[in-house]
Amino acid sequence: MPPQQPRHTGAGAGAGHHSIQLPAMLARPHYFEVSPGAIEAVSPELAGVSPEYIRRSLRSEAPQMLAGISALAPSHLPTILPKSHLPGALSIPVRSSSPSPRSFPTHVVAVSSTKTASEHCMIFPIHALVLAAHCAHLPAIPPAQSQHASQSLVRLPVLPFALPSPPAFGIIHNFIYTHRLEPVFRSLLPVPAGFFQSITHETVLDTLNARETCMQLSAYLCSQEQGDLQKLTTHAVHVKELWQNMVALGIYSPDLWDAVDLAWRIIIGALAIAARNAN
């Protein structure tokens, strides 16, 4: 599914001939639940189980799954690979003190860009069930290899797909395991340290409904970047890239969408402050 274009409302973030026009909001796509067939294809035992129930259950299993990812030998896990020479699978050694084989990732995704002619893909180890439970728009996932406790390495099929921003997939990769919003904000823009003390979905919603708090966060961001319109616009680009990836993958987690809305609102406010000060 191609990313929708943001609705331009004429919100200005610049002055004179250098005005930067950005939408006041980033549009959300229509909701589509993930495919039960995709979940069943990667975990046949979950046929007929509610996707929402699966997502809730995966949260409790996330620490073990992340430990399984960490057990892969970094020396044999590339971060990028040439797009023209992607292998069908990667064989990666695991540490001797590794967790249960059930915790190991099942695949690696090779993410290329739909926007640039880059010759490389970014590589992320992943559990197919986590991907299928959170993303409504996915290519067919190749079958996973059986893993055994006696194995000293795992063989992970490669799943290639293209997104508007391969680097922004790193934010999504972390979120669909942990559902923590702090890393999302830290990846997108500077906010006061105290804001992270107890950031939850409820915190984000409360902040979205508190105009004064949003203005304070915008003023903080503008101050941190010394009113530099180019730096502030770079933050906007990063949020837009995350948004485009979410649309392309069909991710409909309300907490992540609301976090994107808040980050965008803070940046738009900061750009408006910087533009006024520039005059």
Tab-separated table of C-alpha atoms in Angstrom:
chain	number	residue	atom	x	y	z
A	1	MET	CA	0.000	0.000	0.000
A	2	PRO	CA	1.625	3.292	-1.034
A	3	PRO	CA	1.911	5.921	1.691
A	4	GLN	CA	-0.762	8.590	1.572
A	5	GLN	CA	0.397	12.142	1.063
A	6	PRO	CA	-0.065	14.483	4.001
A	7	ARG	CA	-2.876	17.003	3.797
A	8	HIS	CA	-1.349	20.442	3.301
A	9	THR	CA	-3.260	23.042	5.247
A	10	GLY	CA	-1.004	25.992	4.544
A	11	ALA	CA	0.644	25.906	7.969
A	12	GLY	CA	3.680	28.115	7.483
A	13	ALA	CA	7.020	27.526	9.150
A	14	GLY	CA	9.112	30.167	7.509
A	15	ALA	CA	9.176	33.721	6.328
A	16	GLY	CA	9.086	35.493	2.997
A	17	HIS	CA	10.278	33.483	0.038
A	18	HIS	CA	11.703	30.805	2.322
A	19	SER	CA	8.364	29.756	3.850
A	20	ILE	CA	8.196	26.041	4.632
A	21	GLN	CA	4.689	24.669	4.118
A	22	LEU	CA	3.856	21.627	6.240
A	23	PRO	CA	0.530	19.994	7.055
A	24	ALA	CA	-0.936	20.693	10.478
A	25	MET	CA	-1.605	16.964	10.863
A	26	LEU	CA	-0.438	13.726	9.278
A	27	ALA	CA	-3.405	11.780	7.931
A	28	ARG	CA	-4.194	8.367	9.347
A	29	PRO	CA	-5.194	5.618	6.914
A	30	HIS	CA	-8.363	3.600	7.293
A	31	TYR	CA	-8.057	0.845	9.868
A	32	PHE	CA	-7.410	-2.678	8.642
A	33	GLU	CA	-6.845	-5.578	11.023
A	34	VAL	CA	-3.853	-7.771	10.291
A	35	SER	CA	-4.434	-10.869	8.197
A	36	PRO	CA	-5.415	-13.975	10.202
A	37	GLY	CA	-4.042	-15.952	7.272
A	38	ALA	CA	-0.616	-14.334	7.647
A	39	ILE	CA	-0.588	-15.204	11.353
A	40	GLU	CA	-1.689	-18.771	10.667
A	41	ALA	CA	0.997	-19.127	7.981
A	42	VAL	CA	3.789	-18.392	10.473
A	43	SER	CA	2.126	-19.977	13.553
A	44	PRO	CA	-0.478	-22.588	12.521
A	45	GLU	CA	-1.306	-23.296	16.169
A	46	LEU	CA	-2.794	-19.788	16.438
A	47	ALA	CA	-5.431	-20.313	13.744
A	48	GLY	CA	-8.665	-18.683	14.862
A	49	VAL	CA	-7.091	-16.753	17.747
A	50	SER	CA	-7.896	-13.035	17.930
A	51	PRO	CA	-5.007	-10.889	16.627
A	52	GLU	CA	-5.493	-8.497	19.550
A	53	TYR	CA	-5.120	-11.384	22.007
A	54	ILE	CA	-1.956	-12.477	20.194
A	55	ARG	CA	-0.507	-8.963	20.394
A	56	ARG	CA	-1.188	-8.774	24.133
A	57	SER	CA	0.407	-12.185	24.664
A	58	LEU	CA	3.477	-11.207	22.661
A	59	ARG	CA	4.170	-8.320	25.027
A	60	SER	CA	4.842	-10.733	27.875
A	61	GLU	CA	7.112	-12.803	25.637
A	62	ALA	CA	9.063	-9.808	24.321
A	63	PRO	CA	11.959	-10.002	26.842
A	64	GLN	CA	12.655	-13.610	25.866
A	65	MET	CA	12.418	-12.828	22.157
A	66	LEU	CA	14.749	-9.843	22.488
A	67	ALA	CA	17.164	-12.084	24.389
A	68	GLY	CA	16.987	-14.473	21.446
A	69	ILE	CA	17.925	-11.658	19.074
A	70	SER	CA	20.784	-10.592	21.354
A	71	ALA	CA	22.083	-14.173	21.338
A	72	LEU	CA	23.021	-13.894	17.658
A	73	ALA	CA	26.728	-13.339	17.101
A	74	PRO	CA	27.066	-9.683	15.981
A	75	SER	CA	30.152	-10.555	13.943
A	76	HIS	CA	27.991	-12.709	11.657
A	77	LEU	CA	24.919	-10.472	11.547
A	78	PRO	CA	25.444	-7.760	8.918
A	79	THR	CA	23.630	-4.459	9.301
A	80	ILE	CA	23.507	-3.920	5.530
A	81	LEU	CA	23.674	-6.187	2.486
A	82	PRO	CA	23.813	-5.445	-1.252
A	83	LYS	CA	20.293	-5.470	-2.661
A	84	SER	CA	21.410	-7.252	-5.817
A	85	HIS	CA	23.026	-10.138	-3.925
A	86	LEU	CA	20.634	-10.977	-1.111
A	87	PRO	CA	21.001	-14.569	0.073
A	88	GLY	CA	17.947	-16.725	0.604
A	89	ALA	CA	18.936	-17.183	4.245
A	90	LEU	CA	21.634	-16.231	6.734
A	91	SER	CA	23.364	-18.763	8.973
A	92	ILE	CA	24.336	-17.039	12.209
A	93	PRO	CA	26.193	-18.539	15.196
A	94	VAL	CA	24.555	-18.224	18.602
A	95	ARG	CA	26.262	-17.712	21.935
A	96	SER	CA	26.816	-20.787	24.090
A	97	SER	CA	24.705	-19.320	26.907
A	98	SER	CA	21.795	-18.701	24.569
A	99	PRO	CA	18.147	-18.896	25.649
A	100	SER	CA	15.686	-21.524	24.461
A	101	PRO	CA	15.691	-22.028	20.674
A	102	ARG	CA	12.042	-20.916	20.738
A	103	SER	CA	13.308	-17.435	21.586
A	104	PHE	CA	15.522	-17.114	18.513
A	105	PRO	CA	14.294	-14.882	15.680
A	106	THR	CA	12.786	-16.744	12.758
A	107	HIS	CA	13.804	-14.438	9.905
A	108	VAL	CA	15.800	-11.405	8.926
A	109	VAL	CA	14.117	-8.607	7.005
A	110	ALA	CA	16.117	-6.827	4.319
A	111	VAL	CA	14.637	-3.346	3.999
A	112	SER	CA	15.383	-1.317	0.889
A	113	SER	CA	14.173	2.171	0.006
A	114	THR	CA	11.275	3.017	-2.276
A	115	LYS	CA	12.532	6.601	-2.558
A	116	THR	CA	16.210	6.313	-3.432
A	117	ALA	CA	18.286	4.146	-5.722
A	118	SER	CA	20.383	2.797	-2.863
A	119	GLU	CA	22.135	-0.461	-3.686
A	120	HIS	CA	21.910	-1.722	-0.102
A	121	CYS	CA	19.319	-3.128	2.278
A	122	MET	CA	19.251	-2.658	6.028
A	123	ILE	CA	19.091	-5.946	7.938
A	124	PHE	CA	16.935	-6.601	11.017
A	125	PRO	CA	16.484	-9.976	12.760
A	126	ILE	CA	12.841	-10.510	13.619
A	127	HIS	CA	10.237	-13.014	14.763
A	128	ALA	CA	7.736	-13.581	11.964
A	129	LEU	CA	4.797	-13.741	14.384
A	130	VAL	CA	5.612	-10.297	15.799
A	131	LEU	CA	5.700	-8.870	12.281
A	132	ALA	CA	2.501	-10.609	11.154
A	133	ALA	CA	0.621	-9.594	14.313
A	134	HIS	CA	1.374	-5.887	13.875
A	135	CYS	CA	1.541	-5.258	10.117
A	136	ALA	CA	-1.506	-5.539	7.856
A	137	HIS	CA	0.481	-5.081	4.634
A	138	LEU	CA	3.264	-7.621	4.243
A	139	PRO	CA	4.729	-9.717	1.449
A	140	ALA	CA	4.446	-13.484	1.827
A	141	ILE	CA	6.750	-14.619	4.626
A	142	PRO	CA	8.937	-17.618	3.721
A	143	PRO	CA	8.727	-20.646	6.025
A	144	ALA	CA	10.980	-20.555	9.077
A	145	GLN	CA	13.697	-23.151	9.654
A	146	SER	CA	13.385	-25.558	12.591
A	147	GLN	CA	15.752	-24.690	15.448
A	148	HIS	CA	17.126	-27.200	17.957
A	149	ALA	CA	18.797	-26.782	21.342
A	150	SER	CA	21.936	-28.564	20.141
A	151	GLN	CA	22.480	-26.158	17.246
A	152	SER	CA	25.430	-23.788	17.375
A	153	LEU	CA	23.938	-21.582	14.676
A	154	VAL	CA	20.521	-20.604	13.374
A	155	ARG	CA	19.471	-20.344	9.760
A	156	LEU	CA	17.191	-17.367	9.171
A	157	PRO	CA	15.341	-16.921	5.854
A	158	VAL	CA	15.645	-13.438	4.356
A	159	LEU	CA	12.427	-11.471	3.798
A	160	PRO	CA	13.065	-8.512	1.457
A	161	PHE	CA	10.699	-5.583	1.211
A	162	ALA	CA	10.869	-1.897	0.362
A	163	LEU	CA	9.800	1.025	2.565
A	164	PRO	CA	10.034	4.809	2.220
A	165	SER	CA	12.695	4.927	4.969
A	166	PRO	CA	14.749	1.859	5.928
A	167	PRO	CA	16.331	3.665	8.941
A	168	ALA	CA	12.881	4.531	10.340
A	169	PHE	CA	12.042	0.828	10.371
A	170	GLY	CA	14.455	0.567	13.301
A	171	ILE	CA	12.003	2.606	15.403
A	172	ILE	CA	9.151	0.316	14.384
A	173	HIS	CA	11.235	-2.803	15.014
A	174	ASN	CA	11.881	-1.741	18.603
A	175	PHE	CA	8.296	-0.645	19.205
A	176	ILE	CA	6.517	-3.802	18.045
A	177	TYR	CA	8.521	-5.747	20.623
A	178	THR	CA	8.604	-3.372	23.589
A	179	HIS	CA	5.657	-1.001	22.986
A	180	ARG	CA	7.712	1.618	24.825
A	181	LEU	CA	7.165	5.177	23.663
A	182	GLU	CA	10.298	6.686	25.194
A	183	PRO	CA	12.625	5.297	22.476
A	184	VAL	CA	10.199	6.543	19.820
A	185	PHE	CA	10.422	10.128	21.054
A	186	ARG	CA	14.176	9.933	21.656
A	187	SER	CA	14.610	8.848	18.034
A	188	LEU	CA	12.531	11.717	16.678
A	189	LEU	CA	13.270	14.898	18.623
A	190	PRO	CA	14.702	16.356	21.838
A	191	VAL	CA	12.208	16.657	24.700
A	192	PRO	CA	12.835	17.524	28.370
A	193	ALA	CA	14.263	14.680	30.459
A	194	GLY	CA	11.329	14.861	32.876
A	195	PHE	CA	8.937	14.071	30.047
A	196	PHE	CA	10.340	10.533	29.914
A	197	GLN	CA	9.884	9.711	33.592
A	198	SER	CA	6.487	8.106	33.070
A	199	ILE	CA	5.627	8.403	29.402
A	200	THR	CA	2.663	6.192	28.592
A	201	HIS	CA	-0.087	6.264	26.019
A	202	GLU	CA	-2.209	8.117	28.572
A	203	THR	CA	0.575	10.689	29.017
A	204	VAL	CA	0.667	11.253	25.271
A	205	LEU	CA	-3.119	11.689	25.068
A	206	ASP	CA	-3.127	14.098	28.013
A	207	THR	CA	-0.355	16.131	26.389
A	208	LEU	CA	-2.183	16.265	23.061
A	209	ASN	CA	-5.172	17.718	24.927
A	210	ALA	CA	-3.046	20.240	26.865
A	211	ARG	CA	-2.317	23.166	24.548
A	212	GLU	CA	-0.033	24.908	27.037
A	213	THR	CA	2.103	21.786	27.530
A	214	CYS	CA	2.442	21.331	23.772
A	215	MET	CA	3.548	24.947	23.442
A	216	GLN	CA	6.140	24.457	26.187
A	217	LEU	CA	7.512	21.359	24.439
A	218	SER	CA	7.649	23.277	21.141
A	219	ALA	CA	9.501	26.138	22.835
A	220	TYR	CA	11.955	23.652	24.367
A	221	LEU	CA	12.622	22.050	20.981
A	222	CYS	CA	13.092	25.438	19.321
A	223	SER	CA	15.531	26.450	22.056
A	224	GLN	CA	17.482	23.189	21.817
A	225	GLU	CA	17.953	23.709	18.080
A	226	GLN	CA	18.622	27.455	18.542
A	227	GLY	CA	15.747	28.329	16.243
A	228	ASP	CA	17.509	26.735	13.270
A	229	LEU	CA	14.774	26.108	10.693
A	230	GLN	CA	16.863	23.552	8.833
A	231	LYS	CA	17.442	21.461	11.964
A	232	LEU	CA	13.785	21.682	12.941
A	233	THR	CA	12.737	20.681	9.440
A	234	THR	CA	15.044	17.660	9.674
A	235	HIS	CA	13.059	16.507	12.715
A	236	ALA	CA	9.866	16.925	10.694
A	237	VAL	CA	11.351	14.795	7.919
A	238	HIS	CA	12.172	12.019	10.406
A	239	VAL	CA	8.614	11.989	11.759
A	240	LYS	CA	7.203	11.978	8.235
A	241	GLU	CA	9.428	9.027	7.299
A	242	LEU	CA	8.196	7.054	10.306
A	243	TRP	CA	4.611	7.944	9.376
A	244	GLN	CA	5.148	6.797	5.780
A	245	ASN	CA	6.566	3.468	6.960
A	246	MET	CA	3.614	2.937	9.309
A	247	VAL	CA	1.162	3.558	6.476
A	248	ALA	CA	3.075	1.291	4.097
A	249	LEU	CA	3.235	-1.562	6.626
A	250	GLY	CA	-0.335	-1.147	7.826
A	251	ILE	CA	0.545	-0.539	11.475
A	252	TYR	CA	-2.486	0.620	13.442
A	253	SER	CA	-1.266	0.684	17.054
A	254	PRO	CA	-3.110	3.682	18.571
A	255	ASP	CA	-0.295	4.429	21.024
A	256	LEU	CA	2.275	4.733	18.239
A	257	TRP	CA	-0.038	6.821	16.070
A	258	ASP	CA	-0.760	9.196	18.947
A	259	ALA	CA	2.974	9.485	19.655
A	260	VAL	CA	3.551	10.448	16.014
A	261	ASP	CA	0.750	13.019	16.256
A	262	LEU	CA	2.327	14.556	19.349
A	263	ALA	CA	5.837	14.631	17.882
A	264	TRP	CA	4.484	16.307	14.747
A	265	ARG	CA	2.522	18.889	16.743
A	266	ILE	CA	5.595	19.753	18.813
A	267	ILE	CA	7.713	20.210	15.690
A	268	ILE	CA	5.103	22.312	13.875
A	269	GLY	CA	4.896	24.534	16.953
A	270	ALA	CA	8.678	24.843	17.152
A	271	LEU	CA	8.889	25.798	13.481
A	272	ALA	CA	6.221	28.460	14.008
A	273	ILE	CA	8.161	29.912	16.953
A	274	ALA	CA	11.396	29.918	14.948
A	275	ALA	CA	9.662	31.607	12.009
A	276	ARG	CA	8.242	34.349	14.242
A	277	ASN	CA	11.622	34.931	15.841
A	278	ALA	CA	13.251	35.128	12.412
A	279	ASN	CA	10.995	38.062	11.593
